[in-house]
GROMACS .gro file of N, CA, C and O in nm:
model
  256
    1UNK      N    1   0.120   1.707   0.914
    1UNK     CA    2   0.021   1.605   0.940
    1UNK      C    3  -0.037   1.628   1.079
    1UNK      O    4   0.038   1.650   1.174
    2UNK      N    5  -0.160   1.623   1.093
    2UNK     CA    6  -0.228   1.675   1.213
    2UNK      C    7  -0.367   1.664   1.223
    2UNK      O    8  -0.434   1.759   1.182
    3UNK      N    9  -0.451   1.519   1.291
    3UNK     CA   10  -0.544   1.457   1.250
    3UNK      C   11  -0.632   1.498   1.308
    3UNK      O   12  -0.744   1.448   1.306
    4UNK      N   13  -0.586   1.641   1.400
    4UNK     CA   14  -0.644   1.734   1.488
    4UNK      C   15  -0.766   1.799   1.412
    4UNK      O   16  -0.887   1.802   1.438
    5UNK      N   17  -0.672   1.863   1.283
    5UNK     CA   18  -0.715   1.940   1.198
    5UNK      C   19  -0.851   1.901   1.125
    5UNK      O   20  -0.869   1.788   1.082
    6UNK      N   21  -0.967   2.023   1.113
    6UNK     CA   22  -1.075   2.011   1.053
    6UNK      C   23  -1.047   1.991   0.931
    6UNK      O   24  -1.152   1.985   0.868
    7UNK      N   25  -0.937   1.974   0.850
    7UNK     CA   26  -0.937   1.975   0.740
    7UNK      C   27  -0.843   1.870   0.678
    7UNK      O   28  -0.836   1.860   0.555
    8UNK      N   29  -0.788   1.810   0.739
    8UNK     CA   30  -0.690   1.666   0.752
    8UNK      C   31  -0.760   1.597   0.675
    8UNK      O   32  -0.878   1.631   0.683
    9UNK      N   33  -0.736   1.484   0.577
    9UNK     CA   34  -0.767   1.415   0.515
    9UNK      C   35  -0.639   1.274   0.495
    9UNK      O   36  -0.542   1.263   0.421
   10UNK      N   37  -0.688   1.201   0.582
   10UNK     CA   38  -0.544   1.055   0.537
   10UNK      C   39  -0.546   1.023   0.410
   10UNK      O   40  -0.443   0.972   0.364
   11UNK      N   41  -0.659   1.042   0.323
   11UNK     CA   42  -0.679   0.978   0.205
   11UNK      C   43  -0.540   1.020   0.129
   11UNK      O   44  -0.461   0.940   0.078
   12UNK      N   45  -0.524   1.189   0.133
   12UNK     CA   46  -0.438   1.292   0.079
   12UNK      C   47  -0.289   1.245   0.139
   12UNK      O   48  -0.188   1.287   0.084
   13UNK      N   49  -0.283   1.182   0.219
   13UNK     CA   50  -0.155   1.175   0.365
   13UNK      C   51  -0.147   1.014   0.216
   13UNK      O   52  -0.095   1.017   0.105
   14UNK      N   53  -0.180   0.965   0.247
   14UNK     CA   54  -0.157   0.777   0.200
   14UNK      C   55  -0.176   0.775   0.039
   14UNK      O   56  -0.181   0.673  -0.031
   15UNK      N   57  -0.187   0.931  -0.012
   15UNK     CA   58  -0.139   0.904  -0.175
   15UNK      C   59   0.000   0.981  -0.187
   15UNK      O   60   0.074   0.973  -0.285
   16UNK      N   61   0.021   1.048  -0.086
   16UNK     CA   62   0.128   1.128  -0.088
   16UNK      C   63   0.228   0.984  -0.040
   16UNK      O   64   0.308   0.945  -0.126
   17UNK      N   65   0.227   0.957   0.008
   17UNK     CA   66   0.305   0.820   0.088
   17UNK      C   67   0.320   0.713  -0.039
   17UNK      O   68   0.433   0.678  -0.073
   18UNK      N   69   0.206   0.664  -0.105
   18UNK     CA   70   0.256   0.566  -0.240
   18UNK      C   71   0.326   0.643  -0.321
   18UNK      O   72   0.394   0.582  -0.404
   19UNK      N   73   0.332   0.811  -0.324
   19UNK     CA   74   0.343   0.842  -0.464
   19UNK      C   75   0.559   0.888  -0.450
   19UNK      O   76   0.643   0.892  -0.540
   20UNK      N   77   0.574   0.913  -0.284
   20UNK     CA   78   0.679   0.978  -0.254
   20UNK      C   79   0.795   0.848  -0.174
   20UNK      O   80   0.853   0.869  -0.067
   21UNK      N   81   0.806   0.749  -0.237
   21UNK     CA   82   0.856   0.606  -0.186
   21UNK      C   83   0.999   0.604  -0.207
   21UNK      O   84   1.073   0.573  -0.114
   22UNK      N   85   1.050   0.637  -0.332
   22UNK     CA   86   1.227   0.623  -0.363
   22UNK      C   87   1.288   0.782  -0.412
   22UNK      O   88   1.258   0.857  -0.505
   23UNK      N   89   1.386   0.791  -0.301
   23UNK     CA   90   1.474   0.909  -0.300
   23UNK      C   91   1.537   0.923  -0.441
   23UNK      O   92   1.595   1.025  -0.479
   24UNK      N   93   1.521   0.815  -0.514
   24UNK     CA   94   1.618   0.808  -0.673
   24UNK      C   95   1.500   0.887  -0.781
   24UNK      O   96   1.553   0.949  -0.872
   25UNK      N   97   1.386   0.890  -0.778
   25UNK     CA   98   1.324   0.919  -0.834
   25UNK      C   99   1.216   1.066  -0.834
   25UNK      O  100   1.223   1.163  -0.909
   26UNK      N  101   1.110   1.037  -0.709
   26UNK     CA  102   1.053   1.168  -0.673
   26UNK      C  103   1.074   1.225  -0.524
   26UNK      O  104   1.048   1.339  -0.485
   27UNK      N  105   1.122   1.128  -0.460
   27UNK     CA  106   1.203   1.192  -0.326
   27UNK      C  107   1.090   1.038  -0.251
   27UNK      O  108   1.022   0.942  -0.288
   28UNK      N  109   1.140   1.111  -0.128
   28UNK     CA  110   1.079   1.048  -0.034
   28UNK      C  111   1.026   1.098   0.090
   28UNK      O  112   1.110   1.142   0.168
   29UNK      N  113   0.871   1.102   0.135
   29UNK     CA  114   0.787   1.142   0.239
   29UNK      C  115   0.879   1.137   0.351
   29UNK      O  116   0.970   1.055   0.342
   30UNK      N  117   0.869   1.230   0.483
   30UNK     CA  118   0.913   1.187   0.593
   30UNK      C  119   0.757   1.323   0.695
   30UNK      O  120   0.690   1.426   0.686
   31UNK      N  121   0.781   1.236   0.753
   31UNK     CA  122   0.658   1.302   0.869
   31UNK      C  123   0.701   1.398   0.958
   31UNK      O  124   0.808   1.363   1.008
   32UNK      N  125   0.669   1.481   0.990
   32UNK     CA  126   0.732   1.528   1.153
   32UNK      C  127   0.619   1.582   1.204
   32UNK      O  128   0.531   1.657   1.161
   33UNK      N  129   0.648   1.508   1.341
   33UNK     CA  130   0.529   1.514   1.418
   33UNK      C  131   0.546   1.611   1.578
   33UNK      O  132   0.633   1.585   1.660
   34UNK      N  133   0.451   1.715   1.595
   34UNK     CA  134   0.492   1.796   1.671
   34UNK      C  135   0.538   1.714   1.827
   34UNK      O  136   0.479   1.638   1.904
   35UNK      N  137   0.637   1.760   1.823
   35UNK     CA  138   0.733   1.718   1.956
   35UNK      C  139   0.668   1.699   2.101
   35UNK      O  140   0.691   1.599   2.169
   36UNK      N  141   0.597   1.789   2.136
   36UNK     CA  142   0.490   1.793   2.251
   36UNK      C  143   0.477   1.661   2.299
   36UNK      O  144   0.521   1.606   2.400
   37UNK      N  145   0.370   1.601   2.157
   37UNK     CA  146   0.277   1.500   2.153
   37UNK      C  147   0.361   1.394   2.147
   37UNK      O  148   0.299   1.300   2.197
   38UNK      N  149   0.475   1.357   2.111
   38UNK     CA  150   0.541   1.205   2.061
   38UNK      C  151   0.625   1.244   2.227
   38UNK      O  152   0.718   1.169   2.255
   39UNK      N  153   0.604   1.311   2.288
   39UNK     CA  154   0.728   1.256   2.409
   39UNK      C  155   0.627   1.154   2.487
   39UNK      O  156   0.679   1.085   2.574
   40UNK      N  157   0.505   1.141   2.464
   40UNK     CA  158   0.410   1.042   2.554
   40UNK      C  159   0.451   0.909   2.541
   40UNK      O  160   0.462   0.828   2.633
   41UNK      N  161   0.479   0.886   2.400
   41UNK     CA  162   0.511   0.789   2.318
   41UNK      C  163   0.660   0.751   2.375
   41UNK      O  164   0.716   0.654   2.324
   42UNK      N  165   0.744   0.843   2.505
   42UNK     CA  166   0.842   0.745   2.551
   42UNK      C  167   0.838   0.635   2.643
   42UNK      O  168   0.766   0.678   2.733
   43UNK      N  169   0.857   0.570   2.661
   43UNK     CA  170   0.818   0.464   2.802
   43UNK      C  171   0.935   0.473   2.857
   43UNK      O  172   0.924   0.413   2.964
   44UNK      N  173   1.085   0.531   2.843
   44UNK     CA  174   1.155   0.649   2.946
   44UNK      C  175   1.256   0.700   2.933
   44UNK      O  176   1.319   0.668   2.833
   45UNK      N  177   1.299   0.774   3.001
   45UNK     CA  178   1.424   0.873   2.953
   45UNK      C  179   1.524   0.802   2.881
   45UNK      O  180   1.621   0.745   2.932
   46UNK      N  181   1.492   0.809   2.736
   46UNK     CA  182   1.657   0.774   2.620
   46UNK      C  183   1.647   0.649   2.601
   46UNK      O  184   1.732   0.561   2.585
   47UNK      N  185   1.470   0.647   2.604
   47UNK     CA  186   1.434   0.520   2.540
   47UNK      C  187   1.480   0.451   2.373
   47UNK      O  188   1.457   0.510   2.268
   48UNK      N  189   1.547   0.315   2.383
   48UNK     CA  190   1.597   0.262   2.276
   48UNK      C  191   1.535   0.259   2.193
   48UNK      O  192   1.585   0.279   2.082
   49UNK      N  193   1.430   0.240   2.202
   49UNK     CA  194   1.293   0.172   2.079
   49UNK      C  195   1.270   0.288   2.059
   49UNK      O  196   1.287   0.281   1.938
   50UNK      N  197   1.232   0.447   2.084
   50UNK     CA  198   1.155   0.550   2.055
   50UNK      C  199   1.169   0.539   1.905
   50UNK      O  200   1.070   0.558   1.835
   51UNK      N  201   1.318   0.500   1.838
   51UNK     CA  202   1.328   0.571   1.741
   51UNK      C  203   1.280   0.494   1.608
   51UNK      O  204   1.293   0.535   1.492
   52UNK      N  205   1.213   0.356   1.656
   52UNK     CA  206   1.173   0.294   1.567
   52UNK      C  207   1.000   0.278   1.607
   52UNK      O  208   0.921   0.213   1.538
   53UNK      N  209   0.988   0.305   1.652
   53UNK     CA  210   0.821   0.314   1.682
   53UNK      C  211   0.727   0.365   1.615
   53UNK      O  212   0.745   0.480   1.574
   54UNK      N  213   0.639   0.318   1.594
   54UNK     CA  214   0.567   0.293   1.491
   54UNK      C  215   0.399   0.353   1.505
   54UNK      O  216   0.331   0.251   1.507
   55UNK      N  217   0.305   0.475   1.515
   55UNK     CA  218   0.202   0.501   1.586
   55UNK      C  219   0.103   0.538   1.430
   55UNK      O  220   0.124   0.630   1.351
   56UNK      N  221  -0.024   0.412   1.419
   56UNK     CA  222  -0.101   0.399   1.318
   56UNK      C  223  -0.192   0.562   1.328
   56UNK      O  224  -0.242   0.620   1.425
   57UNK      N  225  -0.184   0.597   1.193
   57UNK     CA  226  -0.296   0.724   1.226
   57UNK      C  227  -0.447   0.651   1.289
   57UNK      O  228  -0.532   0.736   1.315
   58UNK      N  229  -0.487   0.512   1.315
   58UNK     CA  230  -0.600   0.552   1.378
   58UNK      C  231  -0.589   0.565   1.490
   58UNK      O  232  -0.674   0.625   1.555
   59UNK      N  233  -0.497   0.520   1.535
   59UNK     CA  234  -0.461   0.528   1.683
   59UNK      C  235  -0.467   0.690   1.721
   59UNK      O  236  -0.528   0.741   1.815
   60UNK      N  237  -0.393   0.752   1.628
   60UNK     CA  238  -0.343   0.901   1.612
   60UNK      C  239  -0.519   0.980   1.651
   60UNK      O  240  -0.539   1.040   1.757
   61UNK      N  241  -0.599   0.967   1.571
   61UNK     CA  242  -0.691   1.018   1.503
   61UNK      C  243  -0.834   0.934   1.668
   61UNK      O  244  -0.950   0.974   1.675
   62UNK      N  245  -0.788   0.852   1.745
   62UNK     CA  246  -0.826   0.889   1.826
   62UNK      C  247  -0.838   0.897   1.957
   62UNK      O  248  -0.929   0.872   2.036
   63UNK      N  249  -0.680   0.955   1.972
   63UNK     CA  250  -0.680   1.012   2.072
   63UNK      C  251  -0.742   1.163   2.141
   63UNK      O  252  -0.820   1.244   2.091
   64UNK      N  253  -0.679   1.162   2.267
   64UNK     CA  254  -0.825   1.252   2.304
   64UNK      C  255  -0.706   1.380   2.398
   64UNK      O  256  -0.754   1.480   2.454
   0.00000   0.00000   0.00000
């Protein structure tokens, strides 16, 4: 996922996400997001919350 990309489409990202919901059945989506970019996203070293934090692709989509 990479909203960088000329060729990114969320539409494709958010059917993959309804369609990949319970591990019992067709599995389940997980994201990984290049490491670089999510250390901004700490507010500080061995931050508690990092690991539940939550960053909307529009937010994603426009940053700069």
């Amino acid at each position: 996922m990479d909203p960088q990309d000329p060729i990114y489409d969320d539409n494709n990202l958010r059917r993959a996400m309804e369609h990949f919901t319970d591990s019992t059945t067709y599995g389940k989506l997980y994201l990984n997001y290049p490491m670089l970019e999510s250390y901004k996203h700490l507010k500080e070293p061995f931050d508690p919350e990092y690991i539940s934090r939550r960053i909307s692709i529009d937010y994603l989509r426009n940053e700069s």
